[in-house]
XYZ file of C-alpha atoms in Angstrom:
455
model
C 0.030 -0.061 -0.025
C 1.296 3.350 -0.918
C 2.133 5.641 1.945
C 1.348 9.170 1.232
C -0.583 12.246 2.681
C -4.283 12.489 2.392
C -5.661 14.077 -0.650
C -5.737 17.894 -0.543
C -2.720 17.863 1.833
C -0.786 21.071 1.598
C 1.524 20.099 4.494
C 4.835 18.641 3.328
C 4.058 18.818 -0.402
C 3.373 22.388 -1.209
C 0.425 21.359 -3.310
C -3.149 20.424 -2.563
C -6.708 21.310 -2.804
C -6.646 24.234 -0.269
C -4.623 27.406 -0.563
C -1.095 26.847 0.469
C -0.879 30.249 2.280
C -3.491 29.051 4.677
C -1.569 25.971 5.791
C 1.600 25.371 7.606
C 4.418 24.353 5.238
C 6.576 21.355 6.323
C 8.933 19.783 3.798
C 12.657 18.967 3.566
C 13.494 22.490 2.509
C 10.940 24.706 4.368
C 9.280 24.789 7.697
C 6.846 27.568 8.476
C 3.915 27.612 10.792
C 0.456 28.791 9.899
C -0.150 32.483 10.474
C 2.935 33.110 12.594
C 1.780 30.523 15.068
C 3.278 27.206 16.224
C 3.814 24.066 14.183
C 0.762 21.776 14.573
C 2.323 18.402 15.193
C -0.971 16.562 15.635
C -1.898 17.722 12.152
C 1.519 16.536 10.758
C 0.935 13.099 12.221
C -2.509 12.930 10.731
C -1.504 14.042 7.218
C 1.800 12.300 6.972
C 0.174 9.088 8.218
C 2.873 8.241 10.922
C 2.161 7.337 14.444
C 2.509 9.007 17.727
C 5.315 7.566 19.883
C 3.407 6.212 22.922
C 4.755 6.052 26.452
C 4.472 2.236 26.298
C 7.269 2.295 23.663
C 9.437 4.530 25.675
C 9.160 2.221 28.710
C 9.766 -0.790 26.316
C 13.131 0.823 25.242
C 14.211 1.219 28.805
C 13.303 -2.398 29.565
C 15.226 -3.762 26.476
C 18.245 -1.623 26.909
C 18.592 -1.687 30.634
C 19.118 2.108 30.821
C 16.985 5.242 31.337
C 15.297 6.641 28.106
C 17.057 9.667 26.632
C 15.660 13.011 27.548
C 14.464 13.434 24.003
C 12.343 10.345 24.513
C 11.048 11.296 27.985
C 10.159 14.820 27.059
C 8.504 13.993 23.702
C 11.243 15.570 21.476
C 11.013 12.436 19.394
C 7.291 12.088 19.157
C 6.375 10.129 16.105
C 7.385 6.974 14.251
C 6.889 4.379 11.589
C 7.318 0.814 12.677
C 9.631 1.506 15.630
C 7.807 -1.150 17.460
C 8.899 -3.584 14.747
C 12.493 -2.628 15.347
C 12.030 -3.386 19.102
C 10.488 -6.666 18.175
C 13.593 -7.492 15.994
C 16.029 -6.511 18.847
C 13.966 -8.528 21.465
C 14.323 -11.616 19.204
C 18.132 -11.161 19.318
C 18.306 -10.127 15.568
C 20.145 -7.176 14.237
C 19.340 -3.792 12.734
C 21.339 -0.764 11.753
C 20.849 2.999 12.074
C 20.860 5.471 9.267
C 20.931 9.270 9.539
C 22.401 12.119 7.710
C 23.306 15.700 7.201
C 23.040 18.169 4.274
C 26.354 20.264 4.672
C 25.428 23.820 3.752
C 27.280 25.638 6.591
C 30.764 25.778 8.094
C 29.551 24.249 11.329
C 26.544 22.615 12.941
C 23.986 24.501 14.995
C 21.997 23.095 17.853
C 19.164 22.218 15.509
C 21.628 20.008 13.619
C 22.920 18.390 16.857
C 19.650 17.111 18.004
C 19.305 13.998 15.711
C 23.010 13.223 16.044
C 22.801 13.247 19.793
C 19.908 11.024 19.817
C 21.310 8.644 17.266
C 24.546 8.299 19.553
C 22.149 7.285 22.326
C 20.524 4.629 20.138
C 23.862 3.418 18.977
C 25.190 3.062 22.637
C 21.901 1.604 23.957
C 21.284 -1.033 21.239
C 24.928 -1.504 20.271
C 24.230 -1.423 16.597
C 26.028 -0.211 13.431
C 25.382 3.357 11.865
C 25.807 4.724 8.484
C 25.737 8.620 8.067
C 25.014 10.112 4.656
C 26.449 13.604 3.881
C 24.220 15.001 1.038
C 26.755 17.366 -0.487
C 25.270 16.685 -3.862
C 21.840 17.970 -2.587
C 23.199 21.184 -1.049
C 25.160 21.873 -4.372
C 21.853 21.669 -6.217
C 19.649 23.571 -3.747
C 22.086 26.183 -2.608
C 24.406 28.560 -4.401
C 27.351 26.209 -3.979
C 30.001 24.754 -6.223
C 30.823 21.125 -6.099
C 34.085 21.864 -4.509
C 32.652 24.011 -1.779
C 29.942 21.419 -1.110
C 32.651 18.734 -0.693
C 34.727 20.917 1.580
C 31.612 21.638 3.835
C 30.942 17.958 3.927
C 34.460 17.151 5.238
C 34.141 19.904 7.858
C 30.758 18.808 8.919
C 32.039 15.225 9.289
C 34.421 16.449 11.920
C 31.569 17.922 13.921
C 29.551 14.640 13.524
C 32.409 12.454 14.702
C 32.833 14.856 17.679
C 29.411 13.783 18.836
C 31.074 10.659 20.223
C 29.932 7.792 17.815
C 31.577 4.435 18.140
C 33.996 4.653 15.215
C 34.200 0.789 15.105
C 30.448 0.643 14.318
C 30.114 3.941 12.226
C 30.618 4.579 8.576
C 30.305 8.211 7.324
C 30.194 8.947 3.636
C 29.703 11.787 1.221
C 27.520 11.269 -1.808
C 30.128 12.905 -4.261
C 32.783 10.452 -2.984
C 30.669 7.246 -2.505
C 27.746 6.935 -5.016
C 28.380 4.281 -7.423
C 28.236 0.423 -7.579
C 25.508 -1.299 -5.640
C 24.430 2.062 -4.163
C 23.734 3.439 -7.575
C 22.077 0.309 -8.695
C 19.522 0.666 -5.886
C 19.137 4.410 -6.844
C 18.139 3.303 -10.412
C 15.648 0.614 -8.825
C 13.984 3.187 -6.878
C 13.797 5.831 -9.624
C 12.095 3.352 -12.005
C 9.302 2.851 -9.433
C 8.482 6.644 -8.814
C 6.691 8.533 -11.581
C 7.106 12.292 -12.202
C 3.575 12.830 -10.973
C 4.351 11.019 -7.775
C 7.524 12.884 -6.997
C 5.823 16.203 -7.651
C 2.924 15.166 -5.425
C 5.340 14.225 -2.652
C 7.813 17.047 -2.774
C 5.953 19.842 -4.535
C 8.477 20.311 -7.364
C 7.461 22.834 -10.027
C 8.250 23.436 -13.771
C 10.963 25.875 -12.632
C 12.919 23.216 -10.652
C 15.892 21.736 -12.552
C 16.123 17.995 -13.073
C 18.872 17.551 -10.407
C 16.341 18.304 -7.678
C 13.821 15.869 -9.187
C 16.331 13.146 -9.395
C 17.785 13.440 -6.008
C 15.087 11.691 -3.777
C 16.516 8.164 -4.649
C 19.968 9.195 -3.395
C 18.554 9.749 0.081
C 16.300 6.786 -0.004
C 18.686 3.921 -0.763
C 20.987 4.133 2.500
C 17.786 2.574 3.920
C 18.737 -0.717 2.139
C 21.779 -2.700 3.453
C 22.588 -3.914 -0.087
C 23.668 -0.287 -0.727
C 26.679 -1.096 1.457
C 28.096 -4.386 0.283
C 31.424 -3.790 2.096
C 29.486 -3.510 5.304
C 26.355 -5.716 5.112
C 27.171 -8.296 2.425
C 24.685 -11.023 2.421
C 22.453 -9.180 4.888
C 19.693 -7.841 2.573
C 16.979 -8.352 5.141
C 18.727 -6.372 7.862
C 16.211 -3.891 9.143
C 17.051 -0.105 9.142
C 15.954 2.527 11.685
C 16.151 6.195 10.771
C 16.192 8.858 13.436
C 15.305 12.203 11.751
C 13.295 15.312 12.045
C 9.675 14.988 10.718
C 10.383 17.294 7.865
C 12.353 14.360 6.183
C 9.360 12.111 6.337
C 8.375 12.565 2.674
C 11.635 10.970 1.460
C 10.969 7.824 3.561
C 7.372 7.769 2.829
C 8.396 7.353 -0.786
C 11.141 4.774 0.255
C 8.626 2.700 2.198
C 6.226 2.721 -0.748
C 8.979 1.415 -3.099
C 10.898 -0.995 -0.945
C 8.631 -4.043 -1.081
C 8.398 -3.580 -4.889
C 12.062 -4.055 -5.256
C 12.443 -6.785 -2.644
C 13.555 -4.830 0.339
C 12.371 -4.263 3.907
C 10.735 -1.028 4.667
C 12.826 1.211 6.820
C 11.515 2.211 10.211
C 11.634 5.816 11.283
C 11.647 7.650 14.698
C 10.885 11.270 14.134
C 11.511 14.498 16.118
C 9.864 17.926 16.419
C 11.900 20.960 15.267
C 14.430 22.697 17.320
C 13.032 26.303 17.102
C 14.755 29.377 16.051
C 15.680 31.899 18.845
C 12.912 34.230 17.567
C 10.179 31.559 18.311
C 8.431 28.385 17.224
C 7.090 29.637 13.819
C 9.910 27.696 12.125
C 13.019 25.665 12.790
C 16.549 26.930 13.546
C 18.173 27.761 10.134
C 21.744 28.062 9.066
C 20.520 30.662 6.532
C 19.758 33.107 9.315
C 22.840 33.368 11.804
C 20.798 35.395 14.270
C 18.251 32.561 14.602
C 20.928 29.931 15.331
C 23.558 29.043 17.987
C 26.489 27.166 16.514
C 28.914 24.735 18.080
C 31.611 27.279 16.985
C 30.137 30.052 19.120
C 32.096 31.431 22.064
C 30.315 31.675 25.412
C 30.199 35.406 24.896
C 28.644 34.813 21.629
C 26.023 32.497 23.095
C 25.303 34.923 25.816
C 24.794 37.766 23.378
C 22.419 35.678 21.040
C 20.374 34.414 24.034
C 19.961 37.787 25.716
C 19.258 39.707 22.387
C 17.199 37.219 20.294
C 15.642 34.519 22.429
C 11.903 35.114 22.580
C 10.720 35.427 26.104
C 7.217 35.086 27.551
C 8.112 37.420 30.564
C 5.968 40.471 31.382
C 6.759 43.971 30.295
C 7.769 44.960 33.914
C 9.107 43.157 36.959
C 5.931 44.158 38.929
C 3.561 42.619 36.190
C 5.810 39.601 35.982
C 5.752 39.044 39.641
C 1.943 39.505 39.754
C 0.997 37.540 36.580
C 3.853 35.308 35.862
C 5.361 34.576 32.466
C 3.086 34.268 29.418
C 4.579 31.167 27.917
C 1.816 29.844 25.698
C -0.485 32.426 24.211
C 2.298 34.464 22.570
C 0.188 36.263 20.050
C -2.086 38.028 22.432
C -1.372 41.211 24.471
C -0.191 40.443 27.917
C -2.890 42.485 29.703
C -5.615 40.299 27.983
C -3.764 37.036 28.737
C -3.241 37.904 32.294
C -7.031 37.861 32.873
C -7.037 34.081 32.281
C -3.757 33.069 34.152
C -4.222 30.411 36.682
C -2.461 29.966 40.093
C -2.682 26.172 39.512
C 0.835 24.857 38.961
C -0.270 22.198 36.466
C -1.564 25.108 34.244
C 1.669 26.981 34.767
C 3.630 23.976 33.598
C 1.444 23.749 30.387
C 2.237 27.360 29.613
C 6.015 26.749 29.639
C 6.283 25.407 26.196
C 6.633 28.511 23.964
C 9.192 30.654 25.790
C 12.378 29.902 23.998
C 14.776 29.759 26.976
C 12.561 27.302 28.678
C 12.050 25.440 25.358
C 15.785 25.057 24.894
C 16.275 23.885 28.482
C 13.728 21.204 27.711
C 16.152 19.954 25.145
C 19.503 20.255 26.898
C 18.962 20.462 30.644
C 19.156 16.770 31.734
C 17.947 17.207 35.229
C 14.266 16.634 35.283
C 13.692 18.141 38.816
C 15.513 21.259 37.965
C 13.700 21.753 34.695
C 10.247 21.242 36.430
C 11.324 23.703 39.121
C 12.266 26.377 36.523
C 8.993 25.859 34.671
C 6.885 26.267 37.775
C 8.725 29.273 39.302
C 9.069 31.143 36.017
C 5.426 30.537 34.975
C 4.261 31.744 38.366
C 6.392 34.903 38.347
C 8.759 33.916 41.047
C 11.590 33.471 38.703
C 12.660 36.475 36.209
C 13.377 36.079 32.466
C 17.149 37.126 33.111
C 17.516 34.189 35.563
C 16.070 31.651 33.116
C 18.280 32.985 30.303
C 21.337 32.957 32.574
C 20.752 29.213 33.260
C 20.255 28.440 29.556
C 23.562 30.362 28.698
C 25.308 28.148 31.187
C 23.897 24.910 29.878
C 24.557 25.797 26.115
C 28.013 27.060 26.858
C 29.037 23.949 28.678
C 27.744 21.824 25.821
C 29.543 23.861 23.216
C 32.794 23.898 25.094
C 32.633 20.001 25.426
C 31.918 19.664 21.736
C 34.756 21.941 20.713
C 37.196 19.888 22.895
C 35.887 16.753 21.158
C 36.202 18.277 17.591
C 39.723 19.353 18.420
C 40.571 15.637 19.082
C 39.173 14.521 15.517
C 42.546 13.820 13.865
C 43.185 12.624 10.255
C 43.560 9.090 11.659
C 40.048 9.219 13.258
C 38.676 10.627 10.047
C 40.368 7.721 8.165
C 38.635 5.038 10.269
C 35.215 6.604 10.272
C 34.626 8.150 6.799
C 35.011 7.892 3.149
C 36.814 10.918 1.731
C 39.761 11.280 -0.738
C 42.717 10.173 1.015
C 40.782 8.800 3.967
C 38.865 5.889 2.582
C 37.015 4.154 5.417
C 37.047 0.375 4.734
C 34.274 -0.355 7.094
C 36.138 -3.464 8.095
C 35.514 -3.098 11.835
C 31.865 -2.393 11.274
C 31.473 -5.375 8.886
C 33.088 -7.569 11.508
C 30.473 -6.461 14.156
C 27.571 -7.232 11.891
C 28.924 -10.514 10.427
C 30.708 -12.003 13.400
C 29.511 -10.519 16.651
C 26.101 -11.712 17.600
C 23.948 -10.238 20.316
C 23.952 -12.232 23.468
C 22.599 -11.893 26.974
C 24.512 -11.750 30.051
C 23.411 -12.670 33.560
C 21.884 -9.143 34.050
C 19.568 -9.685 30.924
C 21.350 -6.884 29.044
C 22.809 -7.092 25.473
C 26.499 -6.867 24.698
């Protein structure tokens, strides 16, 4: 059965029966909320046809891995999935799967929005002890951005260093760029996928127009085929039925909806997905953090001083317009488009209501991603929403958390030597053979120890 949005869907395709300007736009190249509001994730689930990630699956992950769920799972950052339950079934039976994620290198360094899927993918690799392939779509960015082939390849190499610095197990990780890897079995799978997708279908999924060059139209199979283990014969030879799990933001869903439609027709397993919400721009939740607007993003190359400046100047706050009003009414953290005097009429002193309002204020939102202490986060939400904590105090704590994360990342990146690149990636002069990863898949079965954990 084909997996595609409902008819008339303007979300994720740019086309449909209703006027596009009345709808939120969510596709791999643009994320914009309706009328300056928030992204409606319930609507995305309904229209994309994926499933909400239920609490029971989070608890099952904890039971199977013997470790606490990542904060991105506990707090609903990763909120939707396709067949994630089947991946857990595979793991529980003692069988294998692999992870696939990627990055389109269009900037010198990663920002925090780019870090989210890599941080979560590292958790999955560590928890399940599985191999990972990471695709750098330098060809895509060359076609969508005003970049030369040479510049796209250079950015891919720089981004690979940031990705390796996230701490992946290099004996189970293979990083490749499209310009340097596509060919052989990988290209054969691209052709198989391309033959199954009509022009009308790809226009319906991605919203391409007559003004788009053929490079864009031909790209989707490139991102699709890392979902198939036969695309990596040096890693997964003879393992064509190996299941694939893709951690990604939900704007990438159209690629893999297409992939899942095609996979059974060419004799492959459908990839499973676990999908995240967007890491918002500093200015608010109307869209995701973007490398095209440096003032909307915090980069892993930013200094502590730079982070402090960006948070204090640009991070949208729900605090009141005076300390007196803030102490009296608390922060307006949900109804951001109304005037504060009107909202204050409806504020409740009930702490549960206060917590619900703590989702739009950007400093609180960012702390929900990166402050690991649940008790401290709940305390900040309660105190700030009730007016007992000021905006400056919340921003100060956020600056501390982000600065610590960036400093740790910068130290890790400085340790990414040419030798590390050689073992982890496929670039000219540094051709990763994947022998260690292949050994893990081929020779090292999962087993249970006396504590019922997998090694």
